[in-house]
Short mmCIF file of N, CA and C in Angstrom, two decimals:
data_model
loop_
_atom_site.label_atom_id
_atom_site.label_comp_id
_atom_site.label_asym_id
_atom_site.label_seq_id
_atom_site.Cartn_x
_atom_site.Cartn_y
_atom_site.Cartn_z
N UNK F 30 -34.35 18.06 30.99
CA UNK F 30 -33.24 18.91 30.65
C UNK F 30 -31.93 18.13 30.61
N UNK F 31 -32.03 16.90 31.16
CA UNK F 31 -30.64 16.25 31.49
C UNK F 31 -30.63 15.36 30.30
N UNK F 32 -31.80 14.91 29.49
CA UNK F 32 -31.39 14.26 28.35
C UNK F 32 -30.83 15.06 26.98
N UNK F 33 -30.75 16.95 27.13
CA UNK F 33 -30.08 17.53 26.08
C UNK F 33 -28.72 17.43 26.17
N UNK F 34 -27.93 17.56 27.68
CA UNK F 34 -26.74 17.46 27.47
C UNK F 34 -25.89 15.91 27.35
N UNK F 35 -26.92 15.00 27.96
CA UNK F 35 -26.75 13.80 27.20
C UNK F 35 -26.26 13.32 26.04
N UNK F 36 -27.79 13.62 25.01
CA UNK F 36 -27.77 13.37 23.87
C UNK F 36 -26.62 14.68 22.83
N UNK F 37 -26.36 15.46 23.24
CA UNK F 37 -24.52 16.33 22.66
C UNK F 37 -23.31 15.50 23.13
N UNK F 38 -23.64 15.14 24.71
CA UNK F 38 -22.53 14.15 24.84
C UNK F 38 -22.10 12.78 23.68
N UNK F 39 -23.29 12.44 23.47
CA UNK F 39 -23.68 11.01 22.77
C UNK F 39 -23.23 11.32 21.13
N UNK F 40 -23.36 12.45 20.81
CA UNK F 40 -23.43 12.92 19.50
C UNK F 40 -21.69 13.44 19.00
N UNK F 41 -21.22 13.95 20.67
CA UNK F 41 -19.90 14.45 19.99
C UNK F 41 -18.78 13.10 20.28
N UNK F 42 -19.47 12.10 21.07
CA UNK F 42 -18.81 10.83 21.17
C UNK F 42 -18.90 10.35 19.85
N UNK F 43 -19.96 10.35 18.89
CA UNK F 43 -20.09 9.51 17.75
C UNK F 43 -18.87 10.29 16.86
N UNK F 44 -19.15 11.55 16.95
CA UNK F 44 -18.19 12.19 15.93
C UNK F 44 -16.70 12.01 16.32
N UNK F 45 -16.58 12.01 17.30
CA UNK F 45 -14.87 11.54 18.33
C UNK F 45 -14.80 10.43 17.49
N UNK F 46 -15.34 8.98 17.70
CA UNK F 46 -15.26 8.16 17.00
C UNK F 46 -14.76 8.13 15.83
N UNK F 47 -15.63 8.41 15.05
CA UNK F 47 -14.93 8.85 13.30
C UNK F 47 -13.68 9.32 12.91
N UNK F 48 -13.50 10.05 14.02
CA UNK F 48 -11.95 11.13 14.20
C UNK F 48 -10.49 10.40 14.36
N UNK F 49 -11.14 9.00 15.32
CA UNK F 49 -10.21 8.10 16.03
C UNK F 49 -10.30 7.56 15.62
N UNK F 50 -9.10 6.60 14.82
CA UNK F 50 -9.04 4.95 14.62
C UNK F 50 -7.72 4.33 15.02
N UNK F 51 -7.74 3.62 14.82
CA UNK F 51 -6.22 2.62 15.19
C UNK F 51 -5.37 2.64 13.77
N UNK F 52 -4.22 2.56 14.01
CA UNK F 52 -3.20 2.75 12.89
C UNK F 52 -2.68 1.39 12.80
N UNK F 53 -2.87 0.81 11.68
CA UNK F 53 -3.03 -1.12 11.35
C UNK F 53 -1.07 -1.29 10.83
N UNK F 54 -0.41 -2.09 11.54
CA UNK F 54 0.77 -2.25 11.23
C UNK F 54 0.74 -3.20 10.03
N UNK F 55 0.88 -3.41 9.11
CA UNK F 55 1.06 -4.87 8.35
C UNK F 55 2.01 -5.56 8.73
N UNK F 56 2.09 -7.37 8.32
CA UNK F 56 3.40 -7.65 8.66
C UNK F 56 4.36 -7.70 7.80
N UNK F 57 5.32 -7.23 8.17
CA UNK F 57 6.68 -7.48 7.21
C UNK F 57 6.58 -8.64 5.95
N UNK F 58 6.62 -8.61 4.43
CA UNK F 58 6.93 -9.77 3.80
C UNK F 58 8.04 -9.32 3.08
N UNK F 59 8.84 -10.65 2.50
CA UNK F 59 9.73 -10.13 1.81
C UNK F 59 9.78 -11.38 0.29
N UNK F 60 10.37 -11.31 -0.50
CA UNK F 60 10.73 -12.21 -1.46
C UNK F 60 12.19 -12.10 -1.92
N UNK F 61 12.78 -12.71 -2.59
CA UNK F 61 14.28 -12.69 -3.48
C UNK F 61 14.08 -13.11 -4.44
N UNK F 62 14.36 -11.78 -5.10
CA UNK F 62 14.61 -11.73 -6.40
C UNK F 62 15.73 -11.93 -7.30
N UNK F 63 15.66 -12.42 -8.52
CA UNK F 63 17.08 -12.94 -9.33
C UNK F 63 17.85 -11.72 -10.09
N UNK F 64 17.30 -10.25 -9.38
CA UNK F 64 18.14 -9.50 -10.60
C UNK F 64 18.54 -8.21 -9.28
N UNK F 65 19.37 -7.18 -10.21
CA UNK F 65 19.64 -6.48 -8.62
C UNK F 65 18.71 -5.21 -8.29
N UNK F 66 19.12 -4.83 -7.36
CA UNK F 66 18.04 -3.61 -6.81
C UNK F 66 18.06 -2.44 -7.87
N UNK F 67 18.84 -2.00 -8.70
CA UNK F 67 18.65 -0.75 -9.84
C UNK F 67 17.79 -1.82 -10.88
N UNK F 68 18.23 -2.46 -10.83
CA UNK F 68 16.95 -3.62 -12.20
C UNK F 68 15.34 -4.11 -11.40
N UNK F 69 15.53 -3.88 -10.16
CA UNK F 69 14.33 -4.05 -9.70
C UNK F 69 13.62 -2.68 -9.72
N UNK F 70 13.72 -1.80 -8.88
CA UNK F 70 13.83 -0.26 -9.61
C UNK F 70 13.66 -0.14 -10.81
N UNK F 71 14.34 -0.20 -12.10
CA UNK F 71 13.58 -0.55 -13.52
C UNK F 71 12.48 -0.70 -14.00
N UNK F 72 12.39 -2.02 -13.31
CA UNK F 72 11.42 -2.78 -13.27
C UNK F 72 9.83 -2.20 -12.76
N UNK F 73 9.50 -1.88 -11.94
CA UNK F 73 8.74 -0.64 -11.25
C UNK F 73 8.50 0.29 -12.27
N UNK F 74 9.71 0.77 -12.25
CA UNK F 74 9.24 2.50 -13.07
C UNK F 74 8.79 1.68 -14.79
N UNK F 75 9.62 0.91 -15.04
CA UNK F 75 8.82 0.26 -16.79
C UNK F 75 7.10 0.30 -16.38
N UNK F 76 6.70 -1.04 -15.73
CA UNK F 76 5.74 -0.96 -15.41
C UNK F 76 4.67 -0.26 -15.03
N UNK F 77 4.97 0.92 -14.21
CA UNK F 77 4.31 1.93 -13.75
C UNK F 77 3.97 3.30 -14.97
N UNK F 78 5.68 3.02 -16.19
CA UNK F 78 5.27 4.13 -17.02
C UNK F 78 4.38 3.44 -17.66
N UNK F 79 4.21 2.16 -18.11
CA UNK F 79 3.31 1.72 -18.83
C UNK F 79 2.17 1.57 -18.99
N UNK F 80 1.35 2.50 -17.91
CA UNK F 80 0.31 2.20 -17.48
C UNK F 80 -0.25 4.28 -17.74
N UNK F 81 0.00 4.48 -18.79
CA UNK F 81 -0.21 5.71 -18.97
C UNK F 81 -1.52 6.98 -18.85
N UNK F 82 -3.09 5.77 -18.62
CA UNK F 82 -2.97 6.34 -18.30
C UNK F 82 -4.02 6.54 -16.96
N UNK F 83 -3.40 5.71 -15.92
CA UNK F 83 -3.68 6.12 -14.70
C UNK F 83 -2.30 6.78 -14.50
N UNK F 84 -1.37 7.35 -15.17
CA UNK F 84 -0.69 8.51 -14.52
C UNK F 84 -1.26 9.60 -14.72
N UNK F 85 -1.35 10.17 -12.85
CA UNK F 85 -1.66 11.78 -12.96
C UNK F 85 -0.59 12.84 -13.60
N UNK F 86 0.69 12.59 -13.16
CA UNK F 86 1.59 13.22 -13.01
C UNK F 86 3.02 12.63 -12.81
N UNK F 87 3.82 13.27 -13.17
CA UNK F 87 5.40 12.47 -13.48
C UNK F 87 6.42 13.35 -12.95
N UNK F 88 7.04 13.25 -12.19
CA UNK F 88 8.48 14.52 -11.92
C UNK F 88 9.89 12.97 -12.13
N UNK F 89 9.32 11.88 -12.66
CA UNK F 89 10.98 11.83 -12.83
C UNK F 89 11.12 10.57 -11.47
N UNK F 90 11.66 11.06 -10.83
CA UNK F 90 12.02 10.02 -9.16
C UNK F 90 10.71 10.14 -8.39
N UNK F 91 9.21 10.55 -8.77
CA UNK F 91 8.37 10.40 -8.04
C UNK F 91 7.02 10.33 -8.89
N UNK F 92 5.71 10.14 -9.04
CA UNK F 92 5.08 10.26 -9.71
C UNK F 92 3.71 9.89 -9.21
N UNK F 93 2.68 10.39 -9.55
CA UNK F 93 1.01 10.52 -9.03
C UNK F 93 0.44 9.31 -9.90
N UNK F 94 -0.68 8.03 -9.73
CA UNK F 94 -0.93 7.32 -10.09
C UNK F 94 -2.03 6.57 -9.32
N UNK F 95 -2.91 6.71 -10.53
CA UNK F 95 -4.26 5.66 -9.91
C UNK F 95 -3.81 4.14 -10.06
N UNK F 96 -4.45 3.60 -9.00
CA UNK F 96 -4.29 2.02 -8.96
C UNK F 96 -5.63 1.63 -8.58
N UNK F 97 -6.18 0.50 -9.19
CA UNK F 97 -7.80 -0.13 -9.37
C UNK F 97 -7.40 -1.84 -9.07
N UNK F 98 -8.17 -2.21 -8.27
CA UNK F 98 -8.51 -3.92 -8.05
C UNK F 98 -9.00 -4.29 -7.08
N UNK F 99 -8.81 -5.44 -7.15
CA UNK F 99 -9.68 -6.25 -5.85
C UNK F 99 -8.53 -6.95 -4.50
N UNK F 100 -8.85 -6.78 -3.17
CA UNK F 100 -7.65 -7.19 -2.93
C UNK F 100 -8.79 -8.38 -1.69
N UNK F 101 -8.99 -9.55 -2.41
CA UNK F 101 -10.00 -10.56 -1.49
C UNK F 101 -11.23 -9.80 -1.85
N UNK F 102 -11.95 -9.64 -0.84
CA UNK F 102 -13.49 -9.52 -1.21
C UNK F 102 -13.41 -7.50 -1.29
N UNK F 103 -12.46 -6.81 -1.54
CA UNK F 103 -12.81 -5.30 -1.03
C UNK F 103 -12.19 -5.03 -2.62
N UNK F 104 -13.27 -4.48 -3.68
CA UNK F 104 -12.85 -3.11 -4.44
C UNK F 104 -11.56 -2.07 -4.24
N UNK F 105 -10.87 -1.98 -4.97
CA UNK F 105 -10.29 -0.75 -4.54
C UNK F 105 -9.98 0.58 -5.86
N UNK F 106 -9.87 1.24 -5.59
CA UNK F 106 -9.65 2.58 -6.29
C UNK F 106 -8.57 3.56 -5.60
N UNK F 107 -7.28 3.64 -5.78
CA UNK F 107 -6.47 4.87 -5.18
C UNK F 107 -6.16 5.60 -6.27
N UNK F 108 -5.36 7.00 -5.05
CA UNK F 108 -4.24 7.15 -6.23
C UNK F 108 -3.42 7.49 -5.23
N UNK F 109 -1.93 7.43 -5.69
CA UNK F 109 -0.76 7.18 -4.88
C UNK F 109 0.38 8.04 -5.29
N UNK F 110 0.85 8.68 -4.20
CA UNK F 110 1.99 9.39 -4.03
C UNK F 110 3.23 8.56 -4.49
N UNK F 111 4.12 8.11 -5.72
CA UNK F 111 5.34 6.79 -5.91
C UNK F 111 6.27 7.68 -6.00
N UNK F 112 6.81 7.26 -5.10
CA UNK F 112 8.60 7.79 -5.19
C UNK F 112 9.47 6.60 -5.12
N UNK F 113 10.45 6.93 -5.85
CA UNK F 113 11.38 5.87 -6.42
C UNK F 113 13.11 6.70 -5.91
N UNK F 114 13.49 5.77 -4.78
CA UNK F 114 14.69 5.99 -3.98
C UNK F 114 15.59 4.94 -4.63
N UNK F 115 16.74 4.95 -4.32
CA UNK F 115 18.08 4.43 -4.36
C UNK F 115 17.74 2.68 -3.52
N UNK F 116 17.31 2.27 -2.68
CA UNK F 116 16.98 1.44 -2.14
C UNK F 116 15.37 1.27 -1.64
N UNK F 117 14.56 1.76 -2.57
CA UNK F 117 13.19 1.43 -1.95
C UNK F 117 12.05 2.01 -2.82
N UNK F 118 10.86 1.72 -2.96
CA UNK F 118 10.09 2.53 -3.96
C UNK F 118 8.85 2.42 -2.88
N UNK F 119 8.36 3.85 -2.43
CA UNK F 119 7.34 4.47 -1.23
C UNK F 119 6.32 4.63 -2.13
N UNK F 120 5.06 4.58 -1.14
CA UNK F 120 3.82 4.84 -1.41
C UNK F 120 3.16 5.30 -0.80
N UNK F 121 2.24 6.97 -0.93
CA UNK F 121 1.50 7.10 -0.31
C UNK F 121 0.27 7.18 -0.64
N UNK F 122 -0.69 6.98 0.18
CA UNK F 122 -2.46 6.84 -0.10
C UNK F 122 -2.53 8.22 -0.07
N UNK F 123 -3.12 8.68 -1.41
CA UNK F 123 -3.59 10.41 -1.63
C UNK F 123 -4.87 10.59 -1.43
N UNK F 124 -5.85 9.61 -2.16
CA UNK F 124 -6.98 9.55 -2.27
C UNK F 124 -7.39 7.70 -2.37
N UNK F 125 -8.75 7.59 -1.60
CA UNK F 125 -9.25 6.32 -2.19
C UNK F 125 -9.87 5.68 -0.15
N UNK F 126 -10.13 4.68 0.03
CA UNK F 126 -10.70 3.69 0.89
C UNK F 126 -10.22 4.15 2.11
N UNK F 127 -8.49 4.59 2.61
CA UNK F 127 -7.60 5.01 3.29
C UNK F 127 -8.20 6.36 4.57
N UNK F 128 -7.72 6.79 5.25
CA UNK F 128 -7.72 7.96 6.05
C UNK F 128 -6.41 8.42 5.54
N UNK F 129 -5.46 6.71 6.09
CA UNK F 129 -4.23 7.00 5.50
C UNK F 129 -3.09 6.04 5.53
N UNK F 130 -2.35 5.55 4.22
CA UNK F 130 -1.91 4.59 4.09
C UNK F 130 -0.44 4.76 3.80
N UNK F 131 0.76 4.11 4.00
CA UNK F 131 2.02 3.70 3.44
C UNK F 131 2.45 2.82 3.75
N UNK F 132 3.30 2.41 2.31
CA UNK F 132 3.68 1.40 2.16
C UNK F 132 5.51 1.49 1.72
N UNK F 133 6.11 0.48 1.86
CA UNK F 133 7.34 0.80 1.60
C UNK F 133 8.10 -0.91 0.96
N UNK F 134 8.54 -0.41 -0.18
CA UNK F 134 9.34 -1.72 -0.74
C UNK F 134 11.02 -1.28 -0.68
N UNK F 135 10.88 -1.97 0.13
CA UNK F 135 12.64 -2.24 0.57
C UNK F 135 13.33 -3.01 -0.29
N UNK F 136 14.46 -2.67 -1.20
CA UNK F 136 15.40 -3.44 -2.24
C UNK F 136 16.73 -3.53 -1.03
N UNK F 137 17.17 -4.85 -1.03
CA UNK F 137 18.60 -5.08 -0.15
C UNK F 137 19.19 -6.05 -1.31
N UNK F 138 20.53 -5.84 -1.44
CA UNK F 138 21.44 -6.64 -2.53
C UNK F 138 21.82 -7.84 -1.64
N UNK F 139 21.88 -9.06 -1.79
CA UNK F 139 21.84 -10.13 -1.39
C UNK F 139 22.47 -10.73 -2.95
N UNK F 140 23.18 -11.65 -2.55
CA UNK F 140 24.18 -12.74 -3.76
C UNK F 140 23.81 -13.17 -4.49
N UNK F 141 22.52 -13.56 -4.44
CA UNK F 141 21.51 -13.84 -5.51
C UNK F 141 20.82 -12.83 -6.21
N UNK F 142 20.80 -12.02 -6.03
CA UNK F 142 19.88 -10.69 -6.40
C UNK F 142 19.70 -9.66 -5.81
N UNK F 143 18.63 -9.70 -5.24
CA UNK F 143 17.58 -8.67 -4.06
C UNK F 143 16.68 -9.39 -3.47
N UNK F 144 16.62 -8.59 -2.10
CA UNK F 144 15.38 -9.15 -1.57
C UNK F 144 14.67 -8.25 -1.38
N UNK F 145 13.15 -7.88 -1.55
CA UNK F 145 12.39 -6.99 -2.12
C UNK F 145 11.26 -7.54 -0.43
N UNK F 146 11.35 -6.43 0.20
CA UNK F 146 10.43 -6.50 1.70
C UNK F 146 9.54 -5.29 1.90
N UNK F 147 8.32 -6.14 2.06
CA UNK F 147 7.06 -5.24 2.27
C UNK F 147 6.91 -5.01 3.27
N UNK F 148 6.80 -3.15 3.68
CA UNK F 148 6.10 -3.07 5.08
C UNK F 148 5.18 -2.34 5.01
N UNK F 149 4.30 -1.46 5.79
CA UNK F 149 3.24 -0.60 5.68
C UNK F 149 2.31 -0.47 6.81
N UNK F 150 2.10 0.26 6.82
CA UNK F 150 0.85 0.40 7.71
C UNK F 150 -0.39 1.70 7.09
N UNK F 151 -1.98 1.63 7.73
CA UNK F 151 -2.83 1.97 7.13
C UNK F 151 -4.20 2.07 8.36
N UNK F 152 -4.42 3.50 7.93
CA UNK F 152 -6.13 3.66 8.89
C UNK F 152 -6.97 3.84 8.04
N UNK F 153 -8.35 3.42 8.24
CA UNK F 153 -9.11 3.52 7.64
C UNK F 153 -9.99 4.57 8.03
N UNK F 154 -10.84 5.46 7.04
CA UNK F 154 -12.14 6.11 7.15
C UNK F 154 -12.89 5.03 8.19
N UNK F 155 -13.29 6.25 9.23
CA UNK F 155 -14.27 5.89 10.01
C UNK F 155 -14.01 5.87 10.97
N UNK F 156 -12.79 6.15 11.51
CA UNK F 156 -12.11 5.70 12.54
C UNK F 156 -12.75 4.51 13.46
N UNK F 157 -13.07 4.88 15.14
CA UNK F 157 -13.39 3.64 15.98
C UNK F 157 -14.28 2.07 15.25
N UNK F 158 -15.05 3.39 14.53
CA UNK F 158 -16.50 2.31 13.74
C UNK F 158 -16.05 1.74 12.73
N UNK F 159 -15.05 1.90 12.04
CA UNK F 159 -14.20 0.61 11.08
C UNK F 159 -13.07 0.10 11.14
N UNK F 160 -12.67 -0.01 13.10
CA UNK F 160 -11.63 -0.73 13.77
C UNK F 160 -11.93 -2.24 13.58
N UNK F 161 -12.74 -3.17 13.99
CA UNK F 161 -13.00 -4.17 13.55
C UNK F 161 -12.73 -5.13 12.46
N UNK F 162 -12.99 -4.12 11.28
CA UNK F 162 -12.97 -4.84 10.25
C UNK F 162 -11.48 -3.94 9.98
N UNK F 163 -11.17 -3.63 9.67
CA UNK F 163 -9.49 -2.95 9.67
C UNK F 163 -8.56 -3.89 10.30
N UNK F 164 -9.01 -4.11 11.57
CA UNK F 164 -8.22 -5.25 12.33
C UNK F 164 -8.27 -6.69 12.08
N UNK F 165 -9.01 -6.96 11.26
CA UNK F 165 -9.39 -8.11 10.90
C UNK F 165 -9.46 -9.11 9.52
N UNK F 166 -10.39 -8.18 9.19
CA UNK F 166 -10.56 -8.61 7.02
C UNK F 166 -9.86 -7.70 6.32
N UNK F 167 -10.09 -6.27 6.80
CA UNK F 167 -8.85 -5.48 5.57
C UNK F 167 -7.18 -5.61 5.96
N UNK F 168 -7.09 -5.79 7.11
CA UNK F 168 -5.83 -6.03 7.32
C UNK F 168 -5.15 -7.76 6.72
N UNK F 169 -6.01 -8.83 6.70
CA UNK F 169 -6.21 -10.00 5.74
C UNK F 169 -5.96 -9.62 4.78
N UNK F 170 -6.65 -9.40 3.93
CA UNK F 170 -7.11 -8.96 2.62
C UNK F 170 -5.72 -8.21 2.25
N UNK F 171 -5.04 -7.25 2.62
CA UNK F 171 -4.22 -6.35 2.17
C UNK F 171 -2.95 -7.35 1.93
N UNK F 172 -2.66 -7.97 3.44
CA UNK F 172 -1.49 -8.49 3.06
C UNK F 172 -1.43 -9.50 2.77
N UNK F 173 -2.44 -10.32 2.42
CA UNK F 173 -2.44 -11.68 1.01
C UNK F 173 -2.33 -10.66 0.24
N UNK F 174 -2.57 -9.82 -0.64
CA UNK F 174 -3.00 -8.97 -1.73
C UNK F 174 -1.18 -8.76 -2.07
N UNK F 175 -0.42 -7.86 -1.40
CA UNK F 175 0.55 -7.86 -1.21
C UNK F 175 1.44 -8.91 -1.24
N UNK F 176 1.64 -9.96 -0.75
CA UNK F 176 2.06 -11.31 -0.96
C UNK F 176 1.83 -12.45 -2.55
N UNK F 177 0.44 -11.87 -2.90
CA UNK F 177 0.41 -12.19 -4.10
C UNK F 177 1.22 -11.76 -5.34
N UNK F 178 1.37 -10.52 -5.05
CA UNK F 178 2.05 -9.29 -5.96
C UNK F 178 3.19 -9.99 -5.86
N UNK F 179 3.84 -10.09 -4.39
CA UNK F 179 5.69 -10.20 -4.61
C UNK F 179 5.92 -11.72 -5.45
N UNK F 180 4.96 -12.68 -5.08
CA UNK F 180 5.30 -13.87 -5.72
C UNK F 180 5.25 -14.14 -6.89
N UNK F 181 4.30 -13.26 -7.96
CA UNK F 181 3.89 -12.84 -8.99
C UNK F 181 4.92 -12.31 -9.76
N UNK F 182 5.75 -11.40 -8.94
CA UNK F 182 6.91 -10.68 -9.58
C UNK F 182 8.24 -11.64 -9.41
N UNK F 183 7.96 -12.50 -8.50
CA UNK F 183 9.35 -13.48 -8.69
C UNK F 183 8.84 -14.21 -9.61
N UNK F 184 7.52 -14.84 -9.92
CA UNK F 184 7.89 -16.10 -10.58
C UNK F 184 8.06 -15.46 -12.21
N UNK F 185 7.59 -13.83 -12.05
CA UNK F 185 7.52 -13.65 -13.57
C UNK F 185 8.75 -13.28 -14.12
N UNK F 186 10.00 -12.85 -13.00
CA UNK F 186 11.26 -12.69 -13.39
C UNK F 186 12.25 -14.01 -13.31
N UNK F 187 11.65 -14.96 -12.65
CA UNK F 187 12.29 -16.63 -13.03
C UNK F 187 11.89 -16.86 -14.03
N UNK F 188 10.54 -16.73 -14.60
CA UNK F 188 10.37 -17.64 -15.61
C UNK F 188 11.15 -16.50 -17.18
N UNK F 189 11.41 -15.40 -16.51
CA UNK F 189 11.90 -14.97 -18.40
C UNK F 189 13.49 -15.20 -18.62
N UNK F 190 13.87 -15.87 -17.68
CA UNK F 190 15.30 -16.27 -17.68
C UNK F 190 16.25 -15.56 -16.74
N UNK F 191 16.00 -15.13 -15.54
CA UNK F 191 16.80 -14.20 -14.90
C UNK F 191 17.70 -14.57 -14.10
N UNK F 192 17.37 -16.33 -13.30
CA UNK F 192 18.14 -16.76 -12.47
C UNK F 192 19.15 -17.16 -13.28
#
């Protein structure tokens, strides 16, 4: 009789698990950019309209949007909550790999341009049982992935003549 309330114990521990995970800080990156924060802003929304059509939806200063790639060895598929502020363009994980994700690009005017700083943090499905690798390879993986992007976007606004 003592192995039924056991094995409910054992069972609502597994499901606790799933429920619980750790909330993954990323670390801060940033880059400087050669143009200013409303042209970086621009820049974003060009790009993002251009991509017509992983847009779900458009209101203008915010907009619904699938995003697809690889970030290191992990697939990805979202779609994302983008809002576009006065100093920053937010992201939230709606759907996709996430429990639950944001991200935030910080525009600061600096003499040269902007400096464009990544922060975010992110839990994954599964909670306890995909702490490990959350803490480890996807949290890797994300912010090279991220780091690639910002350097990508500087060298592609040096090289079209911006500095």
């Amino acid at each position: 009789m003592t192995r039924t309330p056991t094995a409910i114990l054992a069972f609502v521990g597994a499901l606790g698990g799933l429920a619980v995970g750790p909330t993954v800080t990323l670390r801060p990156d940033s880059v400087d950019l050669p143009i200013s924060p409303q042209d970086v802003l621009a820049h974003f929304r060009k790009r993002f309209a251009d991509a017509d059509n992983d847009i779900v939806a458009d209101e203008g200063h915010r907009l619904v949007r699938r995003f697809a790639g690889r970030a290191g060895p992990f697939p990805y598929r979202t779609i994302e909550l983008v809002t576009y502020e006065t100093d920053a363009v937010t992201f939230e994980h709606l759907a996709g790999p996430f429990a639950v994700c944001e991200e935030r690009f910080q525009l600061d005017s600096i003499e040269s341009g902007t400096q464009l700083t990544h922060t975010g943090q992110f839990r994954l499905r599964g909670g306890l049982w995909t702490a490990p690798l959350a803490l480890t390879g996807v949290r890797r993986a994300f912010e090279d992935h991220v780091h690639e992007h910002l350097e990508a976007l500087r060298s592609s606004l040096s090289a079209a003549g911006t500095t």
